[in-house]
Every structure is written in C-alpha cells, then in structure tokens.
Tab-separated table of C-alpha atoms and ligand atoms in Angstrom:
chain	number	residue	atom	x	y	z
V	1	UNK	CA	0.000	0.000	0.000
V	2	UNK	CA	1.620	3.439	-1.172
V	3	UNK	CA	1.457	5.982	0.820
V	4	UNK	CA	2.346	10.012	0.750
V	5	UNK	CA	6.080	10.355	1.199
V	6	UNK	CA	7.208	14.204	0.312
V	7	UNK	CA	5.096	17.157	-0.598
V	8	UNK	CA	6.645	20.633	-1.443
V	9	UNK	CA	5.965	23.076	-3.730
V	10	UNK	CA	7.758	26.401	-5.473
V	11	UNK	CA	6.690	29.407	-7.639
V	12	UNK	CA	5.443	28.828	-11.114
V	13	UNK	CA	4.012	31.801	-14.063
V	14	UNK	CA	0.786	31.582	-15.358
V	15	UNK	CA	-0.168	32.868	-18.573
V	16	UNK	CA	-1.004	36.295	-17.786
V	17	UNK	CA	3.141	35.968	-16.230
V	18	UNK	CA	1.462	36.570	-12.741
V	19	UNK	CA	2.889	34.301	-10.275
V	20	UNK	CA	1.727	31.119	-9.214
V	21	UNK	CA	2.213	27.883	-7.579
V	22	UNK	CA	3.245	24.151	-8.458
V	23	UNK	CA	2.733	21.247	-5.991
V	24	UNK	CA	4.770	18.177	-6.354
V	25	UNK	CA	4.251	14.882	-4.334
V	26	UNK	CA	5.840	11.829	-4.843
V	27	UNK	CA	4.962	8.561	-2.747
V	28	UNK	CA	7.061	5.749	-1.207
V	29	UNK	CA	7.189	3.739	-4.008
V	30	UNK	CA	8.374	6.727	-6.254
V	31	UNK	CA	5.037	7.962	-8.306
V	32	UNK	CA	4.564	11.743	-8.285
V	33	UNK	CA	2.153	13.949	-9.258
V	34	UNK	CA	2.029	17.767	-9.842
V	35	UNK	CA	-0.692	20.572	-9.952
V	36	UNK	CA	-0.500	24.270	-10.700
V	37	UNK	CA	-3.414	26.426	-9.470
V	38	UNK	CA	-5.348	29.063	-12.747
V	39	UNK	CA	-6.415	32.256	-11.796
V	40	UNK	CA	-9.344	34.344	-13.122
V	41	UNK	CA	-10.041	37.832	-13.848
V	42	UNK	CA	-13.956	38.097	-14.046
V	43	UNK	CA	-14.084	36.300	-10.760
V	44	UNK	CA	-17.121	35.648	-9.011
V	45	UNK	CA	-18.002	36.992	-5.639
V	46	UNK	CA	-18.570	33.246	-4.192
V	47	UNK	CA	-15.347	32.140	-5.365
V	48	UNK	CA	-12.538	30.546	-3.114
V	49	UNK	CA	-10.103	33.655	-2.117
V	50	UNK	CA	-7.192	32.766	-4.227
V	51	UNK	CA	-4.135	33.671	-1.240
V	52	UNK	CA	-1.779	36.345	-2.440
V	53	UNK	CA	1.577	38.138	-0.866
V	54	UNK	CA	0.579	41.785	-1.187
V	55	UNK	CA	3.282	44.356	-1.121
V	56	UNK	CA	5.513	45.326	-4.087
V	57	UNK	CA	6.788	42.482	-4.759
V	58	UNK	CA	5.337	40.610	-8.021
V	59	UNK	CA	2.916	42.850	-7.994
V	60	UNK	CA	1.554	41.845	-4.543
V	61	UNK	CA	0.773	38.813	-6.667
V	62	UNK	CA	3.671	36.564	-4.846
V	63	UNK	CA	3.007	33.212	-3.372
V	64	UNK	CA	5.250	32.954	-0.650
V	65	UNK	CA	2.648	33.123	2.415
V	66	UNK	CA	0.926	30.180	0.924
V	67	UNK	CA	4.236	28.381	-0.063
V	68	UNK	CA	5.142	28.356	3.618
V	69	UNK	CA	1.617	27.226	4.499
V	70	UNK	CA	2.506	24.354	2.209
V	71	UNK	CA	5.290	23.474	3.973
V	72	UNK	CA	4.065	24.359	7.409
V	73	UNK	CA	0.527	23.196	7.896
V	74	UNK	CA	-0.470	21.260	4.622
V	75	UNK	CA	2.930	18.602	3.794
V	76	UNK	CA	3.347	17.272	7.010
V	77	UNK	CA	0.022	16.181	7.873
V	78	UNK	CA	-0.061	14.843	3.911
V	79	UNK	CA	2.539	12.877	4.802
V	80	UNK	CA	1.565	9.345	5.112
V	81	UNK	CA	-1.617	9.375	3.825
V	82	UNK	CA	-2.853	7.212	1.007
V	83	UNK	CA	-2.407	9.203	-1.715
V	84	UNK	CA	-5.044	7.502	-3.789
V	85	UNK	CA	-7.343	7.973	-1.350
V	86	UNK	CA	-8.433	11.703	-2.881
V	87	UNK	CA	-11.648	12.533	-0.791
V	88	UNK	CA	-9.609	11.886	2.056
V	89	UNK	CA	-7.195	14.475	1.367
V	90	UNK	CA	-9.457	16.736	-0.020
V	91	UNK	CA	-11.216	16.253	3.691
V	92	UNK	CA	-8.190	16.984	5.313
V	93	UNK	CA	-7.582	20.232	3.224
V	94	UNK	CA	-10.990	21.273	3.841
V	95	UNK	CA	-10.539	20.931	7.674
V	96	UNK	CA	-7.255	22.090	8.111
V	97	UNK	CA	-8.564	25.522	5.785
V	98	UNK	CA	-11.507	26.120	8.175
V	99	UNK	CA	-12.840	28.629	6.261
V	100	UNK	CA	-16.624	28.751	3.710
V	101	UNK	CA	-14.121	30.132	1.271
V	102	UNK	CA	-10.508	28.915	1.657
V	103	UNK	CA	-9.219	32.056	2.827
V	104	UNK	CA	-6.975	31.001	5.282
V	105	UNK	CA	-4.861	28.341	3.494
V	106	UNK	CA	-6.071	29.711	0.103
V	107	UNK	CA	-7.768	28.363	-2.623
V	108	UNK	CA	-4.784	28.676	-4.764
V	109	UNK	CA	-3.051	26.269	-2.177
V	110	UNK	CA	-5.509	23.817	-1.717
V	111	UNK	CA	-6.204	23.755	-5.393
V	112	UNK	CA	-2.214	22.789	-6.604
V	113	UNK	CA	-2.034	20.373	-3.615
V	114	UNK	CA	-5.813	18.627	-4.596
V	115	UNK	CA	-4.493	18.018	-8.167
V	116	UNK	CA	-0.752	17.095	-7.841
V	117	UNK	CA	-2.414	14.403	-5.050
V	118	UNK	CA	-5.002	13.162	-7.655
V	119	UNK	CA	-1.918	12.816	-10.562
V	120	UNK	CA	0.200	11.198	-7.521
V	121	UNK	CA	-2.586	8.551	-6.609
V	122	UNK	CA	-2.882	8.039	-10.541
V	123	UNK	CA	0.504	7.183	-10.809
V	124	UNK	CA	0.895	5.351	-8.136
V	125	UNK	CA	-1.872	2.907	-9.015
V	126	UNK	CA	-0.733	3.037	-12.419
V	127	UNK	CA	-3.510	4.091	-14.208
V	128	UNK	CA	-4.128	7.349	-16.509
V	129	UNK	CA	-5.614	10.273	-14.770
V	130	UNK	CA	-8.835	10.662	-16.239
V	131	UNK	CA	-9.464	6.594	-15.334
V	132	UNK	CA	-8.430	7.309	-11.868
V	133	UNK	CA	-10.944	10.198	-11.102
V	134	UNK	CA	-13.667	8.047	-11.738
V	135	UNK	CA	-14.146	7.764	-14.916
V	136	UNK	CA	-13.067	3.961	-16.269
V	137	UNK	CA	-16.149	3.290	-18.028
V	138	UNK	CA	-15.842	6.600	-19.729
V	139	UNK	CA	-15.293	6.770	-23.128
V	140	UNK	CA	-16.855	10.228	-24.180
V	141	UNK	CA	-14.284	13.100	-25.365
V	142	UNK	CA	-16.256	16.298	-24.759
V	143	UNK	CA	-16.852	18.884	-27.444
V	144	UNK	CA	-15.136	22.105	-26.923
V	145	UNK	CA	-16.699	25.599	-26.474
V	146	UNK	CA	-13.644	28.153	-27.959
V	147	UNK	CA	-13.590	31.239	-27.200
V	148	UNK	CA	-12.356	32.708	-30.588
V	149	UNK	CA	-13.222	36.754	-30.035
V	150	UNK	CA	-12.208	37.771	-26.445
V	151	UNK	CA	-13.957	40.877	-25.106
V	152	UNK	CA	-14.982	42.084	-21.647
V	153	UNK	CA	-12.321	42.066	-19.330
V	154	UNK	CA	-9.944	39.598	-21.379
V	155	UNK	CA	-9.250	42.134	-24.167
V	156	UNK	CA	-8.320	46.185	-24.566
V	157	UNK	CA	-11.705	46.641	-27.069
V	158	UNK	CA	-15.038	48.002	-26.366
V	159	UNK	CA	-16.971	44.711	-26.736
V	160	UNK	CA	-19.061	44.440	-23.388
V	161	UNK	CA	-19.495	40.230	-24.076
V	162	UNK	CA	-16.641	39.055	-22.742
V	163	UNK	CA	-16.256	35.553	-25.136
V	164	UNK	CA	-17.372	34.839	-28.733
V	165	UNK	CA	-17.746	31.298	-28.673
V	166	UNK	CA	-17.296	28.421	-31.937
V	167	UNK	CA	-18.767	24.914	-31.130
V	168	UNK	CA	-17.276	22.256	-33.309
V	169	UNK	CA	-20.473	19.817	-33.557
V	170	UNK	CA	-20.235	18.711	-37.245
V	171	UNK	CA	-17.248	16.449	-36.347
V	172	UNK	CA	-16.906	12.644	-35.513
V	173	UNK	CA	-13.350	12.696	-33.279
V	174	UNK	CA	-12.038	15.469	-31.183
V	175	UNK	CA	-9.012	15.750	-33.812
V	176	UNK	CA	-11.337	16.740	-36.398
V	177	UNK	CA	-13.587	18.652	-34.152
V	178	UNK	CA	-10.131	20.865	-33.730
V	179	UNK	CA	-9.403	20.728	-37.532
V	180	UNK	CA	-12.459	22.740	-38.146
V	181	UNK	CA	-11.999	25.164	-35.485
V	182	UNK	CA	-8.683	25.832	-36.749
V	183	UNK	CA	-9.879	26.866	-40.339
V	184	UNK	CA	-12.386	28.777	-38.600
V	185	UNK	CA	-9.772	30.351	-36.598
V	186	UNK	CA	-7.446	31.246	-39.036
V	187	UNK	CA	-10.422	32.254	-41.259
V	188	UNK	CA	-11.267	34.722	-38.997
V	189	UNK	CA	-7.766	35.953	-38.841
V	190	UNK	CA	-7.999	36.877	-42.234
V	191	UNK	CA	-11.484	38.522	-42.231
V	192	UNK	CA	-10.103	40.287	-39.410
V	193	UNK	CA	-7.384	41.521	-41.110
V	194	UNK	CA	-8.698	42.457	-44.324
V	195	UNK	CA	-11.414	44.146	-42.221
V	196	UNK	CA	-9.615	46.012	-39.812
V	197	UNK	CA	-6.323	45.879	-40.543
V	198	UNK	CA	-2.855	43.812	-38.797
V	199	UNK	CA	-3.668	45.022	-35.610
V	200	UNK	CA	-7.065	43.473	-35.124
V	201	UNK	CA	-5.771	39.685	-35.208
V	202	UNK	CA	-3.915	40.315	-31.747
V	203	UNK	CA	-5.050	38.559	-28.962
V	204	UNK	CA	-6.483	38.061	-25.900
V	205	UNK	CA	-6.296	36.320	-22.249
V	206	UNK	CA	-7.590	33.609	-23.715
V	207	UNK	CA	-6.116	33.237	-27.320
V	208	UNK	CA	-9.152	34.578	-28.913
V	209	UNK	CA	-8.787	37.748	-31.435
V	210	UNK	CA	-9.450	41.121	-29.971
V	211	UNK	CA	-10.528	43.239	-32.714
V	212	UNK	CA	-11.149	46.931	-32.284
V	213	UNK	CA	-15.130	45.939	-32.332
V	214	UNK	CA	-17.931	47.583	-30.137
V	215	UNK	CA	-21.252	45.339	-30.929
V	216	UNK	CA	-22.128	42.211	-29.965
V	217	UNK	CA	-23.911	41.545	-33.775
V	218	UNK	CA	-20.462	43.204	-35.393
V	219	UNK	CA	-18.472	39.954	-33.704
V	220	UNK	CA	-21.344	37.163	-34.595
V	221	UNK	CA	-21.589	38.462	-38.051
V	222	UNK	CA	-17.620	37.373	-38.344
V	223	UNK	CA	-17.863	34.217	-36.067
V	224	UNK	CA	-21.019	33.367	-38.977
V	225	UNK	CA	-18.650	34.626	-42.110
V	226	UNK	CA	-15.083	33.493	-40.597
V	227	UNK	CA	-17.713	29.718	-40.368
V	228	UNK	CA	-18.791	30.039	-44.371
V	229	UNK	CA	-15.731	30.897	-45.509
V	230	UNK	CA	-13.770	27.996	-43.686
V	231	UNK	CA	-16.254	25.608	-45.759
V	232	UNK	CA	-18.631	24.709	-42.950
V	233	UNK	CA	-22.102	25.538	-42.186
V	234	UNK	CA	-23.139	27.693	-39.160
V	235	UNK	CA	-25.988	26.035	-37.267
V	236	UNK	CA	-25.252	22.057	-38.505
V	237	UNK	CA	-21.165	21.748	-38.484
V	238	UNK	CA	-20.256	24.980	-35.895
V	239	UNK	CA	-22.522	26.394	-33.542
V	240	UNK	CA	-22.074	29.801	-31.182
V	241	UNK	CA	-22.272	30.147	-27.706
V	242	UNK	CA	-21.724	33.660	-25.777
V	243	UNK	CA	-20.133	34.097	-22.468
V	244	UNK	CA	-21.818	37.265	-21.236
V	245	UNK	CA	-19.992	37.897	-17.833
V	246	UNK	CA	-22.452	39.918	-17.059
V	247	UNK	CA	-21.319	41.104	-13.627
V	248	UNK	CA	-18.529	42.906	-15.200
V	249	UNK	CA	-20.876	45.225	-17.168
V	250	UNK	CA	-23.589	45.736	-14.450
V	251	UNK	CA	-24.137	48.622	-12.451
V	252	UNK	CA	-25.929	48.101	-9.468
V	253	UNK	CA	-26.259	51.403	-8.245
V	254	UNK	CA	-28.089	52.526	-11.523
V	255	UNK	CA	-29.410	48.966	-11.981
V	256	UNK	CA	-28.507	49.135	-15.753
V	257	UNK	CA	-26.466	46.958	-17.869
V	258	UNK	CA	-24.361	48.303	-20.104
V	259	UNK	CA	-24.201	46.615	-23.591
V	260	UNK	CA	-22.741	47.919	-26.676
V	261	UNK	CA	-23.026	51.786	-25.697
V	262	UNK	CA	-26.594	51.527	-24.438
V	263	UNK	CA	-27.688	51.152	-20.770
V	264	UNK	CA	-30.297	48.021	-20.760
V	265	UNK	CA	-32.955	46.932	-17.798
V	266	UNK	CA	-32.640	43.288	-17.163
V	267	UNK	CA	-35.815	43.191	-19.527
V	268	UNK	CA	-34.654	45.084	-22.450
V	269	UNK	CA	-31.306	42.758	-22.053
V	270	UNK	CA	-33.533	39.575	-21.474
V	271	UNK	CA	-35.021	40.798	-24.772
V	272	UNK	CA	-31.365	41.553	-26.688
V	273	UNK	CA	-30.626	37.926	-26.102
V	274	UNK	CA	-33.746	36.712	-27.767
V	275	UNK	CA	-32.898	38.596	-30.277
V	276	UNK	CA	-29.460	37.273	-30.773
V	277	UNK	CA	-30.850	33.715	-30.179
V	278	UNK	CA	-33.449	34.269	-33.328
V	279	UNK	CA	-30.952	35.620	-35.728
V	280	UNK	CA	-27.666	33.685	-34.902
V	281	UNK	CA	-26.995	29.826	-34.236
V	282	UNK	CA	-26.113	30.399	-30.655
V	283	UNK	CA	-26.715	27.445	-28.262
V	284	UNK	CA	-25.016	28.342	-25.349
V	285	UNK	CA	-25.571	31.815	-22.635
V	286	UNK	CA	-23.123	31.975	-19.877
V	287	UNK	CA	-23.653	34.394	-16.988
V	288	UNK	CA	-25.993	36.495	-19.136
V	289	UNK	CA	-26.940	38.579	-16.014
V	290	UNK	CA	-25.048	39.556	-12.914
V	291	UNK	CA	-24.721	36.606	-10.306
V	292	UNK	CA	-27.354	38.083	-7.952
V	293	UNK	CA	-30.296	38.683	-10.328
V	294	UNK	CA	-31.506	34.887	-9.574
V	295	UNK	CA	-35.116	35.849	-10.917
V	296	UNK	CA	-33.628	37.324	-14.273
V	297	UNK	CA	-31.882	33.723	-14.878
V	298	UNK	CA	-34.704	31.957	-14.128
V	299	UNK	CA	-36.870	34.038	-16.685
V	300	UNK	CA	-34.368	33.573	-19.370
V	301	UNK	CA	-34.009	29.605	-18.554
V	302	UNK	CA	-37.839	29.412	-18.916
V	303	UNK	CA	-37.898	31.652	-21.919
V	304	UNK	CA	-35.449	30.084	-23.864
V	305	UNK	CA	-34.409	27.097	-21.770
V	306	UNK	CA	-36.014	24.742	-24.637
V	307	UNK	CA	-33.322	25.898	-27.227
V	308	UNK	CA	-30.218	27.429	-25.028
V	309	UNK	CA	-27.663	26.187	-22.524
V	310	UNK	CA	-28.082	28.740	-20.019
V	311	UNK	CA	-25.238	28.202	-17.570
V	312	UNK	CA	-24.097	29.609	-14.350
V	313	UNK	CA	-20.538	30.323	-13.810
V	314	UNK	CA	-19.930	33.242	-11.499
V	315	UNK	CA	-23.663	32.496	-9.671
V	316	UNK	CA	-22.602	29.218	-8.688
V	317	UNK	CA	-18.477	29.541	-8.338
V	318	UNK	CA	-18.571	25.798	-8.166
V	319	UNK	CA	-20.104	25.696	-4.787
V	320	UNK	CA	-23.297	23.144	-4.347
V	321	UNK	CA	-24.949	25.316	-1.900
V	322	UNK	CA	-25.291	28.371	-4.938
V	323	UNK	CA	-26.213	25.081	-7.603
V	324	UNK	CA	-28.932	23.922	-5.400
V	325	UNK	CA	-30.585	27.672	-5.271
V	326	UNK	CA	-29.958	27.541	-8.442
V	327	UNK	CA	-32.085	24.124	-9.281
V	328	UNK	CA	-34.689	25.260	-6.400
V	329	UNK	CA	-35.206	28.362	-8.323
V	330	UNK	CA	-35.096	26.823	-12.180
V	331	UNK	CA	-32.111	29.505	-12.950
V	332	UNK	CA	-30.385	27.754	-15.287
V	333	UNK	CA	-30.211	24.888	-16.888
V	334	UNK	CA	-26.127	24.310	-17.151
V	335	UNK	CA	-23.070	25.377	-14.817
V	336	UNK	CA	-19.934	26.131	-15.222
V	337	UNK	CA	-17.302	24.246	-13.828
V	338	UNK	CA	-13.318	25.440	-12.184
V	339	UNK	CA	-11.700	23.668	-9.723
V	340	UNK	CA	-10.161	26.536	-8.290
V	341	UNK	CA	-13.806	28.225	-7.621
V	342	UNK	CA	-14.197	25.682	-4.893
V	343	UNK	CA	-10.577	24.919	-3.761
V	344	UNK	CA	-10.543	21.069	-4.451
V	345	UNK	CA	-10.828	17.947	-6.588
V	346	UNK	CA	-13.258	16.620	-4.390
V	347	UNK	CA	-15.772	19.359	-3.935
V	348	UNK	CA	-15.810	19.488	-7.975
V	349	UNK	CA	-16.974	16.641	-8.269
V	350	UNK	CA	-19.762	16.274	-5.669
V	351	UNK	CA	-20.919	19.657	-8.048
V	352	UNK	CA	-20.599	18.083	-11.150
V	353	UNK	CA	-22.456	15.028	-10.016
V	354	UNK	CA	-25.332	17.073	-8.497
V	355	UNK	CA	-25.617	18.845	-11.564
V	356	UNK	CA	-26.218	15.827	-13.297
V	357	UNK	CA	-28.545	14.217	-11.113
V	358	UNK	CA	-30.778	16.995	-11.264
V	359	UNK	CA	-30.591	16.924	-15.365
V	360	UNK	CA	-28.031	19.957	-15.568
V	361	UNK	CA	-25.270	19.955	-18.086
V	362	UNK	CA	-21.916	20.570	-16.378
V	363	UNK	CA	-18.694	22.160	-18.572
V	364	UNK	CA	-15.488	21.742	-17.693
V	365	UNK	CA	-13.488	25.106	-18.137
V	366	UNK	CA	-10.017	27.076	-17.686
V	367	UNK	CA	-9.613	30.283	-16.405
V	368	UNK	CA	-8.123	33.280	-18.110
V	369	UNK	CA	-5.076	33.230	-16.344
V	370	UNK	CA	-4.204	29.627	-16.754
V	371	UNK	CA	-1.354	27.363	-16.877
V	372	UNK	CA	0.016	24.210	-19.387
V	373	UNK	CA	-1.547	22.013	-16.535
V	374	UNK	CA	-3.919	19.633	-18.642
V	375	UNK	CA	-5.744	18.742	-15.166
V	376	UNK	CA	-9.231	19.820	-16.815
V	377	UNK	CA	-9.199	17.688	-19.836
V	378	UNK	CA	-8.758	14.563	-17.604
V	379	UNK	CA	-11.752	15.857	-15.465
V	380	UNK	CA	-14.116	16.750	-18.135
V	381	UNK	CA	-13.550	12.916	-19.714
V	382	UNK	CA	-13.187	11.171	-15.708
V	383	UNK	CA	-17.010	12.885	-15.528
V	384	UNK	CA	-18.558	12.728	-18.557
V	385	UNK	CA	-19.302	16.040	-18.630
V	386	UNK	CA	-19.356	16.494	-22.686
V	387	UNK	CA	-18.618	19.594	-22.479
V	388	UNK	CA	-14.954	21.781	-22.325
V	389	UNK	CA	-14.414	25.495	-22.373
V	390	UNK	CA	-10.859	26.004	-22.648
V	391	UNK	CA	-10.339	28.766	-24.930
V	392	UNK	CA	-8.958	29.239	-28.276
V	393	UNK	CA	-7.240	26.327	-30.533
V	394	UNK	CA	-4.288	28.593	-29.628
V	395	UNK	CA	-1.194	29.712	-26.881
V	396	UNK	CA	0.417	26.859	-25.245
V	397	UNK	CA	-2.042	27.486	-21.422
V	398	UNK	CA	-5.480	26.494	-23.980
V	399	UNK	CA	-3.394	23.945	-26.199
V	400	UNK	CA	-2.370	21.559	-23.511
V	401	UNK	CA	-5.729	20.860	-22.681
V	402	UNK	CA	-6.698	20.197	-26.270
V	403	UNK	CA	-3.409	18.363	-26.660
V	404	UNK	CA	-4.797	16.161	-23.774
V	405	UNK	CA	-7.958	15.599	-24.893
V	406	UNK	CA	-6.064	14.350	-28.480
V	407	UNK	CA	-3.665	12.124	-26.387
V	408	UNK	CA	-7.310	10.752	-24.408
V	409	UNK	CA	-8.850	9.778	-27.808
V	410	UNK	CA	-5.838	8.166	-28.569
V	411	UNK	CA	-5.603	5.893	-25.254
V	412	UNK	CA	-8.969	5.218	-24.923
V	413	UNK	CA	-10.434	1.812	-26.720
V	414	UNK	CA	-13.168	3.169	-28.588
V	415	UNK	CA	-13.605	6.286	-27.945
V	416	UNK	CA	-16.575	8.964	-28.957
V	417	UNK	CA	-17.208	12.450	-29.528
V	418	UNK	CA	-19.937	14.219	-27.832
V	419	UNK	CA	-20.892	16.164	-30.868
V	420	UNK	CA	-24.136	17.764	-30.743
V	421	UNK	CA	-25.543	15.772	-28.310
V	422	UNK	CA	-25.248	18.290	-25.158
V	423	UNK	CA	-27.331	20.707	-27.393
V	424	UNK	CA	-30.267	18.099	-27.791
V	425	UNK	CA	-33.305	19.864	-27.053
V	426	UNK	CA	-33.343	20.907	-23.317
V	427	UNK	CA	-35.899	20.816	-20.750
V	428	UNK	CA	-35.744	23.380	-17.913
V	429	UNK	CA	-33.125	22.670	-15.210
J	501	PGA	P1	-12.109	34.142	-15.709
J	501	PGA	O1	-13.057	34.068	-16.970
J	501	PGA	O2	-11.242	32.942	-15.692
J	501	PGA	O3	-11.378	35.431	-15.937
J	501	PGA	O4	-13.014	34.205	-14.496
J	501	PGA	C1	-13.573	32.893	-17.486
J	501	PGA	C2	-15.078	32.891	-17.480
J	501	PGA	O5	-15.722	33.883	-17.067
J	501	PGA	O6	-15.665	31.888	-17.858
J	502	ZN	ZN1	-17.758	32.822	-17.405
C-alpha cells in the first residue's frame, strides 16, 4: 500500500506571467504527481479567495505566504496518507482551511495540492488520470466551447461580451472537431485583417482575437462569415455560444447593464438575447446577467431554456450550496465548472455530479489566467461532462488541454465524440 512520502511546492508563471504555484508529491514507491493552481479575472463573488503576498513584490501577486503554508501546515500532515485515497485528502484540506471560502490556506493552495495528489494517486496505481478520477467506463471526449473573439475584461476593445464562442459539432473525433476550429480560426484571422487591418488579429487572455469591435452583432456576423468561408455551415457543423460575464458590465447602483453603448434593464437585455438567439446559431448563454439577479436567470431559462444552454458560472463559483438555489429556483439549466472556484478535486466533483442528477449539463473550463496544466481535460472525460471550455485552438495554457484531450482519444479503446448531443433539445433545469 503506497502511501504520501514528500510534498513541497515552489513558484510557477501563469499565462497572464502573474505568479503562481506548483505542488509536487511523490509517494514511497516513487510515483509523483504535480498541480498548478489558474487564476481568473472576471471572478465571481462566491469564489474561493485565491491567497496572495501583497506588497511590491510581483505585484503583490507573490506566493510565498501560501508556499510556507505548504510546507508548514499542509505537507506534514499529507505525509503518510494514502495518496489515492483523494476525498480523504481533499477532507483533510478542507478541515485544516476552516474557512466557507478557503481564505486562510487559500484556494490557490488547496487547489495545486488537490491536483498534484489526484496525478500522484494516478501514478501510483498506475492508471491514466482521467481513469483514476472516476471515470473507467468513460469513453466520451467532450466537445469544446472556444472562445475565438475575447472581449470584456480579457481584451483592450469596447466589446461588453466578454467571449465569442465556436462549437465544433459537425465532427466525428475530437481531432477533427479541432481541424475545423482551426480553419475557422485562421479564417477569422484573415477577415479580421482584411477588415480592420494587422492590428485586429492580436489577442487576448484567452487566445481569442481582440478586434477593435464595439457590438455584440459586429463579432457574430464574423464568427457566422469566418464559419462560411472555412467551408462549414453555421448552425449544422459549428454552432455559437456567448459568455456574457455579465457582472462585469452591471451597475448596481443605476441597476442598468451596459451593452454595446446603451444602458439596458434586465428586460430590455432579457429581450437583446432573444434577439441574438433568433438571428444567430447560438446554443449556449453563460452568466448572461449579474450573479445576484436569480429571478432574471430563471426568466431567461424558462424563456429560452427549450433551445439554449443557459449556464451559471460566477452564480454558482462551483459551490453546491449556490447550484442547489440555483435548481430550487429553475435559474439555469447548465453550470460552469473550475476547480479553483471551490478549492478542491473533491468538492468538484460532488458539483458536477449534483448537476447531473438533477438533469443539468456541467462544462469543464479554464480560467483566463491559466497554466500548461492539462488537469481539466482529464476531469471533463473522468465525468462525462461532454462539455470543455478552454479557450482558443491557440497559446500553449489552452493547447495543452486540447493536446490532452487528443492524447485521451488516442488511449482510450473506442472512444466517442460528444458532438451535438449536449445541445439536444433541453428541458428546464
Ligand atoms: P475568468 O473568466 O477565468 O477570468 O473568471 C472565465 C469565465 O468567465 O468563464
Ligand atoms: Zn464565465
């Protein structure tokens, strides 16, 4: 029986070159695992308090208090536990954190340590990842959401939406699920250029363009022609999704959101999205209003629930106590799904399966400030989830996920695609 041997950890970049931490922990019998914790930038208010330094140094982005929590608090009392034994030591993290939110140990901390433990027990059983986290009957490759025009907070333009989403359905294998998303990428690098000229095909957090754009129909009119002009057909072979973000463009004081120059009630917005819905092939509405305007979600799920993955990301943060006001209420009928929201393997998922026994889709997803750790494409296979958001087919943080999910397809025995079938027509969460 293997058991927990050394844990330590030391200062890694993310993408956004803020700092961050790796976790190493390697067993008696010589497995080891790693983890390195994401970090968002349209974070939710519910999330798990990512720990940070403060002061000048980095930033005040440094990782040094939680580093010597590591070694202090979290290592020894790892030591000698089994370290396939995950909910165990996601227990222990829990407890020894004390806090609703991580905020004493971190969420960055217990996140690193959760993962390079779940990679350690892998190894030290000797199976892949994604087989160890539950998932050895799984044989479903998720389809990705990528996010191919970054707005919001992710880019220097005016678009309020923060992602621009193509959904590769018209394929039979992830590989050629990525094929067409990279002829629709570089398709749209072209329109973009031609359009607006060199400077509109740089990018942003995520790897998506950020063109000098203001409107919300401006960027779906290119996702549609970037589409046609790759040789596919929007609606059948690529659908759109939208990742609103909405907290980041609502002002509560004047209880207005602001969309594409205009101020909008939630009704006139509730209305936009309709709108877009009717004229575009869009599938998929993430945070379209701010994460305390529970009644607005629930009136878009029930208006266009039947048609649309409405999905929660910051209302829910990964936490089961937001999801379950959120399937008490009908808000949505999909969630959004980041280990680091919640703090550990564990807790994600006990979400994900919750989700799914009340008849929600769950996706897997990055965060904007992300690392190469593949972690998530393991998890959204282990689960079943048929559904990844992890950004553009593009930068090395978004490609080792898709490289992962190639590498999966390749392992597993007969493997399938999830295709369409997360879109099949919905009923109300
Ligand atoms: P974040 O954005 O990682 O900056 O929070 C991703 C998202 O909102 O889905
Ligand atoms: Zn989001």
């Amino acid at each position: 029986m293997d058991r927990i041997a050394r844990v330590w950890g030391h200062y890694a970049l993310n993408s956004r070159g803020h700092p961050t931490l790796r976790v190493v922990v390697e067993t008696e019998s010589g497995a080891k695992g790693y983890g390195l914790a994401p970090s968002g930038a349209s974070t939710g208010t519910r999330e798990a308090v990512e720990k940070r330094d403060g002061g000048e140094r980095w930033l005040g982005r440094g990782v040094s208090t939680v580093l010597a929590l590591l070694e202090s608090e979290v290592a020894p009392r790892l030591v000698g536990m089994r370290p396939d034994r995950q909910r165990e030591v996601d227990s222990l993290l829990v407890a020894l954190d004390g806090t609703p939110n991580k905020s004493r140990l971190g969420a960055n901390l217990t996140t690193a340590t959760s993962i390079a433990v779940a990679r350690a027990g892998a190894a030290s059983v000797g199976v892949e990842l994604f087989k160890h986290l539950g998932g050895a009957k799984s044989k479903l490759v998720p389809t990705p959401l990528l996010n191919i025009i970054n707005g919001g907070v992710h880019a220097g333009n005016d678009l309020s939406i923060q992602e621009f989403l193509i959904i590769p359905v018209g394929a039979d294998s992830i590989l050629e699920a990525l094929r067409i998303s990279v002829e629709v990428y570089w398709s749209l690098r072209a329109i973009l250029k031609d359009k607006y000229g060199p400077q509109a095909v740089n990018v942003g957090d995520e790897g998506g363009f950020a063109p000098p754009l203001r409107a919300t129909r401006e960027a779906l009119d290119l996702l549609v022609e970037a589409v046609r002009t790759a040789g596919y057909s929007p609606g059948s072979d690529v659908l759109l999704g939208l990742d609103a973000a909405a907290s980041q463009f609502y002002d509560e004081k004047e209880r207005v959101y602001s969309v594409d120059g205009k101020n909008l009630t939630a009704e006139e917005l509730l209305e936009y999205y309709e709108s877009l819905v009717d004229e575009y092939p869009i599938v998929y509405i993430e945070d379209p209003f701010w994460e305390d305007d529970w009644e607005m979600f629930s009136m878009i799920t029930k208006r266009l629930g039947d048609r649309v993955l409405i999905v929660g990301d910051d209302l829910y943060t990964t936490n089961v106590r937001y999801l379950r006001k959120g399937i008490d209420n009908r808000a949505t009928n999909a969630a959004l799904v980041k280990v680091n929201q919640i703090g550990t393997v564990s807790e994600t998922i006990d979400f994900v399966w919750e989700a799914h026994w009340h008849g929600m889709r769950a996706i897997v997803s990055h965060r904007s400030g992300d690392t190469e750790d593949p972690f998530i494409a393991d998890l959204s296979v282990a689960l079943e989830t048929g559904l990844i958001k992890t950004g553009a087919p593009a930068r090395g943080e978004r490609t080792s996920k898709y490289n992962r999910l190639i590498e999966i397809w390749e392992i597993l025995d007969s493997p399938k695609y999830a295709a369409s079938s997360p879109f099949s027509r919905r009923t109300v969460g």
